[in-house]
Coordinates of C-alpha atoms in Angstrom, one line a residue:
M1 CA 0.0 -0.1 0.2
V2 CA 1.4 3.6 -0.9
D3 CA 0.3 6.8 0.2
K4 CA 1.3 10.2 -0.9
T5 CA 1.4 11.6 2.8
E6 CA 1.0 9.8 6.2
F7 CA -1.0 9.0 8.8
P8 CA -2.6 10.4 11.2
R9 CA -4.0 13.1 8.8
D10 CA -7.1 15.1 8.3
K11 CA -9.6 14.1 5.8
C12 CA -12.1 16.2 4.7
C13 CA -15.6 14.5 5.5
G14 CA -19.0 14.5 7.5
D15 CA -17.3 11.7 9.7
G16 CA -20.7 10.1 9.6
L17 CA -21.0 6.4 9.7
T18 CA -24.1 4.2 8.8
A19 CA -24.7 0.8 9.7
G20 CA -23.7 -0.7 6.5
A21 CA -19.9 0.7 7.1
L22 CA -20.5 -0.3 10.9
R23 CA -20.7 -3.9 10.0
T24 CA -17.5 -3.6 7.9
L25 CA -15.5 -2.2 10.2
D26 CA -16.9 -4.4 12.6
D27 CA -16.3 -7.8 10.8
L28 CA -12.6 -6.1 10.1
G29 CA -12.0 -6.1 14.0
L30 CA -12.0 -1.9 14.3
D31 CA -11.2 -1.3 18.1
R32 CA -13.6 1.8 18.7
S33 CA -12.3 2.1 22.1
A34 CA -9.2 3.3 21.0
L35 CA -10.8 6.3 18.6
P36 CA -11.2 9.1 21.2
S37 CA -13.6 11.1 19.0
W38 CA -15.7 8.1 18.3
M39 CA -19.8 8.5 18.7
Q40 CA -22.5 6.1 18.7
V41 CA -25.7 8.0 17.6
D42 CA -28.9 6.5 18.9
D43 CA -31.5 9.2 17.6
V44 CA -31.2 11.0 14.4
V45 CA -33.3 14.6 14.2
L46 CA -34.7 15.7 10.8
R47 CA -35.8 19.5 10.3
S48 CA -38.1 19.9 7.6
P49 CA -38.1 23.3 5.1
R50 CA -41.1 24.6 6.9
G51 CA -39.3 24.2 10.4
R52 CA -41.3 20.6 11.7
E53 CA -38.3 18.7 13.8
I54 CA -38.9 15.3 14.2
V55 CA -36.7 12.6 16.4
F56 CA -36.2 9.1 14.6
P57 CA -34.9 6.6 16.9
L58 CA -32.8 3.9 16.0
P59 CA -32.6 0.5 17.5
R60 CA -31.7 -0.1 21.2
D61 CA -30.2 -3.0 22.5
S62 CA -29.2 -4.6 19.3
G63 CA -25.8 -2.6 18.0
A64 CA -24.7 0.2 16.8
F65 CA -26.5 1.6 13.3
A66 CA -25.3 4.8 13.2
A67 CA -21.7 6.4 14.4
V68 CA -19.5 9.7 14.1
C69 CA -15.7 9.4 14.1
R70 CA -13.4 11.9 13.2
R71 CA -11.6 10.7 9.9
R72 CA -8.1 11.5 11.2
E73 CA -8.6 8.6 13.7
L74 CA -10.4 6.3 11.7
D75 CA -8.2 6.2 8.8
A76 CA -5.1 5.9 10.8
A77 CA -6.7 3.1 12.9
L78 CA -7.7 1.3 9.3
V79 CA -3.8 1.9 8.5
T80 CA -2.3 0.1 11.3
M81 CA -4.4 -2.4 10.8
A82 CA -3.8 -3.2 7.1
E83 CA -0.1 -3.2 8.5
K84 CA -1.1 -5.9 11.3
A85 CA -2.4 -7.7 8.7
G86 CA 0.7 -8.2 6.8
A87 CA 0.4 -5.5 4.3
T88 CA 3.3 -3.1 3.7
V89 CA 2.9 0.3 4.1
R90 CA 4.6 2.9 2.4
Q91 CA 3.6 6.3 3.6
N92 CA 5.1 9.7 2.0
T93 CA 5.1 8.0 -1.4
P94 CA 3.6 9.8 -4.0
L95 CA 2.6 7.5 -7.0
T96 CA 4.2 9.1 -10.3
A97 CA 3.9 6.8 -13.2
V98 CA 1.8 3.5 -13.9
S99 CA 1.7 1.5 -16.8
T100 CA 0.3 -1.8 -17.7
T101 CA 1.2 -5.0 -19.4
D102 CA -0.7 -8.2 -20.1
D103 CA 0.9 -9.8 -17.1
A104 CA 1.7 -7.1 -14.5
V105 CA 1.0 -3.6 -13.4
V106 CA 4.1 -1.2 -12.9
A107 CA 4.2 1.3 -10.8
E108 CA 6.9 4.1 -10.0
A109 CA 6.2 5.4 -6.5
G110 CA 8.7 7.5 -4.2
G111 CA 11.6 6.8 -6.2
A112 CA 10.6 2.7 -6.3
T113 CA 9.6 0.4 -8.7
I114 CA 6.8 -1.5 -8.0
T115 CA 5.5 -4.6 -10.0
A116 CA 2.4 -6.2 -9.0
R117 CA -0.4 -8.7 -10.7
W118 CA -2.8 -6.2 -10.0
L119 CA -3.4 -2.5 -8.6
V120 CA -6.5 -1.4 -6.8
A121 CA -6.7 2.7 -7.4
A122 CA -8.1 4.2 -3.8
D123 CA -6.8 7.4 -4.6
G124 CA -9.9 9.6 -4.4
M125 CA -11.8 11.9 -6.6
W126 CA -8.8 13.4 -8.4
S127 CA -7.4 9.5 -8.7
P128 CA -3.7 10.3 -9.9
T129 CA -3.8 6.7 -11.2
R130 CA -6.6 7.5 -13.9
K131 CA -4.8 10.6 -14.7
M132 CA -2.2 8.8 -15.5
L133 CA -4.0 6.0 -17.7
G134 CA -5.4 8.5 -20.0
L135 CA -9.0 7.7 -18.0
A136 CA -9.7 11.3 -16.5
T137 CA -13.0 13.5 -17.4
P138 CA -11.6 16.8 -18.2
R139 CA -13.2 19.5 -16.2
Y140 CA -15.0 17.0 -14.0
L141 CA -16.1 18.9 -10.3
G142 CA -18.3 16.2 -9.2
E143 CA -21.9 16.0 -8.6
W144 CA -22.1 17.7 -5.0
H145 CA -20.2 20.0 -3.3
A146 CA -19.3 20.0 0.7
F147 CA -18.3 22.2 3.5
R148 CA -17.5 21.5 6.7
Q149 CA -15.8 23.0 10.0
Y150 CA -15.5 21.5 13.4
M151 CA -17.1 23.2 16.3
V152 CA -16.1 23.6 20.1
G153 CA -18.1 25.0 22.9
V154 CA -21.2 23.5 21.3
S155 CA -24.4 22.8 23.2
D156 CA -25.5 19.9 25.0
R157 CA -27.9 19.0 22.1
A158 CA -25.0 19.7 19.7
A159 CA -22.7 17.4 21.9
S160 CA -25.1 14.5 21.8
E161 CA -27.5 14.9 19.0
L162 CA -27.2 14.1 15.3
I163 CA -29.5 16.9 13.2
V164 CA -30.0 17.3 9.7
W165 CA -31.7 21.0 8.4
F166 CA -33.5 20.7 4.8
E167 CA -33.1 24.1 4.3
P168 CA -35.0 25.6 1.6
D169 CA -32.6 27.5 -0.1
L170 CA -30.0 24.3 -0.2
L171 CA -32.1 21.5 -1.5
P172 CA -31.4 18.8 -2.0
G173 CA -28.8 19.4 -0.1
Y174 CA -28.6 20.2 3.3
V175 CA -26.9 21.6 6.5
W176 CA -25.8 19.0 9.7
S177 CA -24.4 18.7 12.8
F178 CA -23.0 15.2 14.0
P179 CA -21.4 14.9 17.4
L180 CA -18.0 14.0 18.2
G181 CA -17.1 11.7 21.6
D182 CA -14.6 14.7 22.2
G183 CA -17.3 17.3 22.7
T184 CA -16.8 18.9 19.3
A185 CA -19.0 18.7 16.6
N186 CA -18.6 18.3 12.8
V187 CA -21.0 21.0 11.3
G188 CA -21.5 21.6 7.5
F189 CA -23.4 21.4 4.5
G190 CA -23.7 19.9 1.1
I191 CA -25.2 21.4 -2.0
Q192 CA -25.8 20.1 -5.8
R193 CA -23.8 21.4 -8.5
G194 CA -25.9 23.6 -10.9
G195 CA -28.5 24.4 -7.8
R196 CA -29.4 28.0 -6.9
H197 CA -26.3 28.3 -4.8
N198 CA -23.0 28.6 -6.6
T199 CA -20.0 26.3 -5.4
Q200 CA -17.8 29.7 -5.3
D201 CA -20.2 31.3 -3.0
M202 CA -20.1 28.6 -0.3
K203 CA -17.2 30.5 2.1
D204 CA -19.7 33.6 1.9
L205 CA -22.9 31.7 2.8
W206 CA -21.2 29.6 5.6
P207 CA -21.3 32.7 8.1
E208 CA -25.0 33.1 7.3
I209 CA -25.8 29.8 7.7
L210 CA -24.5 29.5 10.9
T211 CA -26.4 32.8 12.4
R212 CA -29.6 31.4 11.4
P213 CA -31.8 31.4 14.4
H214 CA -32.5 27.4 14.5
I215 CA -28.9 26.5 13.9
A216 CA -27.6 29.0 16.1
E217 CA -30.0 27.7 18.7
F218 CA -28.9 24.6 18.2
L219 CA -25.3 25.0 18.4
G220 CA -25.5 27.2 21.4
P221 CA -23.8 30.7 22.2
D222 CA -20.5 29.7 23.1
A223 CA -20.0 27.5 19.6
Q224 CA -16.5 28.6 18.1
P225 CA -14.9 27.1 15.3
E226 CA -11.8 24.6 16.1
A227 CA -9.9 25.6 12.9
A228 CA -10.2 26.7 9.7
H229 CA -13.1 25.5 7.6
R230 CA -12.5 22.9 4.5
A231 CA -14.5 22.2 1.5
W232 CA -14.5 19.1 -0.8
P233 CA -16.2 17.9 -4.1
I234 CA -18.3 14.9 -4.2
P235 CA -18.3 12.1 -6.8
A236 CA -21.8 10.4 -7.4
R237 CA -21.8 9.1 -10.7
L238 CA -20.8 5.1 -10.1
G239 CA -20.8 3.6 -13.4
R240 CA -20.8 6.6 -15.8
S241 CA -16.8 6.5 -15.7
P242 CA -14.5 2.9 -16.5
L243 CA -14.5 1.0 -12.7
T244 CA -11.5 -1.1 -14.4
S245 CA -8.7 -0.4 -16.7
G246 CA -6.7 -3.8 -17.6
R247 CA -5.3 -4.9 -14.1
V248 CA -6.7 -1.8 -12.4
L249 CA -9.5 -1.5 -10.3
F250 CA -10.9 1.6 -9.0
V251 CA -12.6 1.9 -5.8
G252 CA -14.2 4.6 -3.6
D253 CA -14.1 8.2 -4.7
A254 CA -11.8 7.0 -7.6
A255 CA -14.9 4.8 -8.9
A256 CA -17.1 8.0 -8.1
A257 CA -19.4 5.6 -5.7
T258 CA -20.4 8.4 -3.3
D259 CA -24.2 7.8 -2.3
P260 CA -25.9 10.6 -4.8
M261 CA -28.7 11.3 -2.2
T262 CA -26.9 11.1 1.4
G263 CA -23.4 11.9 0.2
E264 CA -22.2 9.2 2.1
G265 CA -18.9 7.8 0.9
I266 CA -17.0 5.8 3.7
G267 CA -19.7 2.6 3.5
Q268 CA -19.1 3.0 -0.8
A269 CA -15.6 2.7 -0.3
L270 CA -15.3 -0.1 2.1
D271 CA -18.1 -1.9 0.0
T272 CA -16.2 -1.2 -3.4
G273 CA -13.0 -2.2 -1.9
R274 CA -14.6 -5.5 -0.5
A275 CA -15.6 -6.1 -4.1
A276 CA -12.3 -5.7 -5.7
V277 CA -11.1 -8.2 -3.1
A278 CA -13.6 -10.8 -4.1
A279 CA -13.2 -10.2 -7.5
L280 CA -9.5 -10.9 -7.3
A281 CA -9.6 -14.0 -4.9
G282 CA -8.7 -17.2 -6.8
D283 CA -6.4 -18.4 -9.2
P284 CA -3.6 -16.2 -10.3
A285 CA -4.2 -17.3 -13.8
T286 CA -7.8 -16.0 -14.4
A287 CA -8.0 -14.0 -17.2
V288 CA -8.0 -10.4 -16.8
D289 CA -11.4 -9.8 -18.5
V290 CA -12.7 -12.2 -16.1
V291 CA -11.6 -10.6 -13.0
A292 CA -12.7 -7.3 -14.4
E293 CA -16.3 -8.6 -15.2
R294 CA -16.8 -10.4 -11.9
Y295 CA -16.0 -6.7 -10.5
R296 CA -18.3 -4.4 -12.7
T297 CA -21.1 -7.0 -12.0
D298 CA -21.0 -7.3 -8.7
L299 CA -21.6 -3.2 -8.3
R300 CA -23.7 -3.3 -11.3
R301 CA -26.2 -5.7 -9.5
G302 CA -25.9 -4.0 -6.4
M303 CA -24.8 -0.8 -5.6
Q304 CA -25.4 0.8 -9.2
R305 CA -29.3 0.2 -8.7
D306 CA -29.2 1.3 -5.5
H307 CA -27.7 4.7 -6.5
A308 CA -30.4 5.2 -9.6
L309 CA -33.2 4.9 -6.9
A310 CA -31.3 7.3 -4.8
R311 CA -31.0 9.9 -7.7
T312 CA -34.7 9.3 -7.8
L313 CA -35.4 10.1 -4.5
S314 CA -33.0 12.9 -4.4
N315 CA -35.4 14.6 -6.9
V316 CA -37.9 14.4 -4.5
L317 CA -35.9 16.4 -2.0
S318 CA -34.9 18.7 -4.4
S319 CA -38.4 20.9 -3.7
P320 CA -39.5 22.8 -0.1
R321 CA -42.9 20.8 -1.0
G322 CA -41.2 17.6 -1.6
A323 CA -39.0 17.3 0.9
T324 CA -41.4 18.3 3.8
L325 CA -43.9 15.7 2.5
A326 CA -41.3 13.1 2.5
I327 CA -40.2 14.1 5.9
D328 CA -43.9 14.5 7.4
V329 CA -44.7 11.1 5.9
A330 CA -41.6 9.1 7.3
G331 CA -42.6 11.2 10.8
A332 CA -46.5 10.6 10.5
T333 CA -46.4 7.5 13.3
P334 CA -44.2 5.8 15.3
W335 CA -43.6 2.6 13.1
T336 CA -43.0 4.8 9.7
R337 CA -40.4 6.6 12.0
K338 CA -38.7 3.5 13.1
N339 CA -38.6 1.9 9.6
F340 CA -37.6 5.2 7.7
V341 CA -34.5 5.5 10.0
R342 CA -33.4 2.3 9.7
W343 CA -34.1 2.3 5.8
L344 CA -32.2 5.6 5.7
F345 CA -29.1 4.1 8.1
E346 CA -29.3 0.7 7.5
D347 CA -27.2 -1.1 4.7
Y348 CA -29.9 -3.0 3.7
P349 CA -30.7 -2.0 -0.2
R350 CA -33.0 0.7 -0.9
A351 CA -34.0 -0.8 -3.8
A352 CA -34.5 -4.5 -2.5
V353 CA -37.7 -5.1 -4.6
A354 CA -35.6 -4.5 -7.7
T355 CA -32.7 -6.9 -6.6
P356 CA -34.0 -10.2 -5.1
H357 CA -30.7 -11.9 -5.0
R358 CA -30.1 -10.0 -2.2
W359 CA -33.1 -11.1 -0.2
R360 CA -32.7 -12.5 3.3
R361 CA -34.7 -13.7 6.2
D362 CA -33.7 -10.6 8.2
L363 CA -33.7 -8.2 5.7
F364 CA -35.5 -5.7 7.9
A365 CA -34.6 -6.8 11.3
A366 CA -30.8 -7.5 11.2
P367 CA -28.9 -6.5 14.3
G368 CA -26.4 -3.6 14.3
A369 CA -22.6 -3.9 14.4
F370 CA -20.3 -4.3 17.5
A371 CA -23.2 -6.2 19.1
A372 CA -21.2 -8.7 20.9
T373 CA -18.5 -5.9 21.9
S374 CA -21.7 -4.0 23.3
A375 CA -22.9 -6.5 25.1
A376 CA -19.4 -7.4 26.9
V377 CA -19.4 -4.3 27.9
S378 CA -23.1 -4.2 29.5
E379 CA -22.2 -7.7 31.4

C-alpha cells in the first residue's frame, strides 16, 4: 500500500458512519475504544423546510446503527490494521507513473518501482492513477460539493444529537451537525452543482448559515470554530466512468461511488474495496477480462441499482414541498419513524425490491454492528 502523505491526517468529511460501514468495520476488527472521538448515535433528528423537527429513533440494545468519528482517527486505525494483517505500507510515497502489460502493473512510487499482478486504485476524487492511464474526465468537478468545520463549545444538544436541516434554499442539499465523542461537533452543508447557490459562494454563505436562528440556537452561544473550514467535491456517478482498466480496479471516490442522495462515501469505499478483493480472489491465472467483469457485475447488480433509486429520491427532496412531504410522511407514526430511519441508515438495499438476489430472512431486522462488544461491556 502506498500513500502520498502520512497518517494520521485530516480528511475532509462529514465523519458519519452508517450501519453498512459499521458492520464492515466490525468485521475487520476495529477497536472503537481506541478512537477518542467515536460517538454512537441512537437518534436522528430531521428538520423539514417548514421548520418541523422530528426525532427518528434507531434500534436500542442490538448494536450500533449509526456513529460519528473523525476521519483522522478512523483512517489511521485502518492503516494500522492493514499493517497488522501483513500489508507493507509505504507512507510519504507519491505515485508518479503507472503502466500496464498483459501480465502485470508497474508503478513508480517514491523513487521505487513496484511490480504487481493487480493495482487497486483507492486514490480519491482526483485519482492520479486514472489520470496516468488517460481516463480522467476533463473539467469534472463532482455532482455535489460539501463544506465543513469542527466546532467546540457547542451546546449539550449539539454534543449529543445528530441533526440534519433541510434548508429551503439548499435543497436537495442540507446542513448537518454530527456529534463527536470528544465534545466537538462536525458542522457543515452540502449542495448539488447547478443549484441555486454556486459552489464558489459557499465560503460567503457559511457565516450566514451559522447565524440562522434555529441553527445558532442548536449549536449554542459559545460555539466556536476549532480550526479553519474545509471544502471538497463529491463524486456520485458510479458506473458512468470506467471501473476498470486492464489490471487496475478503481474503488471509493476514484470510482465515483458516493451515494447520490446522502453524500455518504465511507460505506461505499469499504464496499467497493471488498468487491474488488472478491473479484481478485482465486486462481492468479484468471483472465484479466474475467476479473474485471466480476467486479463490474457485482457493482452493477447491487450498488449501481441502489444509486439509481437514490438519484430518484434526491429529485423528490429537491423542492421544499417534496422534502416537507417526505419528512412528514416518514414521521407520521412511531412505526414509520422507526422503519424510515432504519431504511436511511441501514445497509439493506434501498432498491431491495429490484434485487431479489439480496433478499434474506432478516432483511428488515438485522442487528447492528459491534453487538457482541456492546453486550460484553454492558455485562
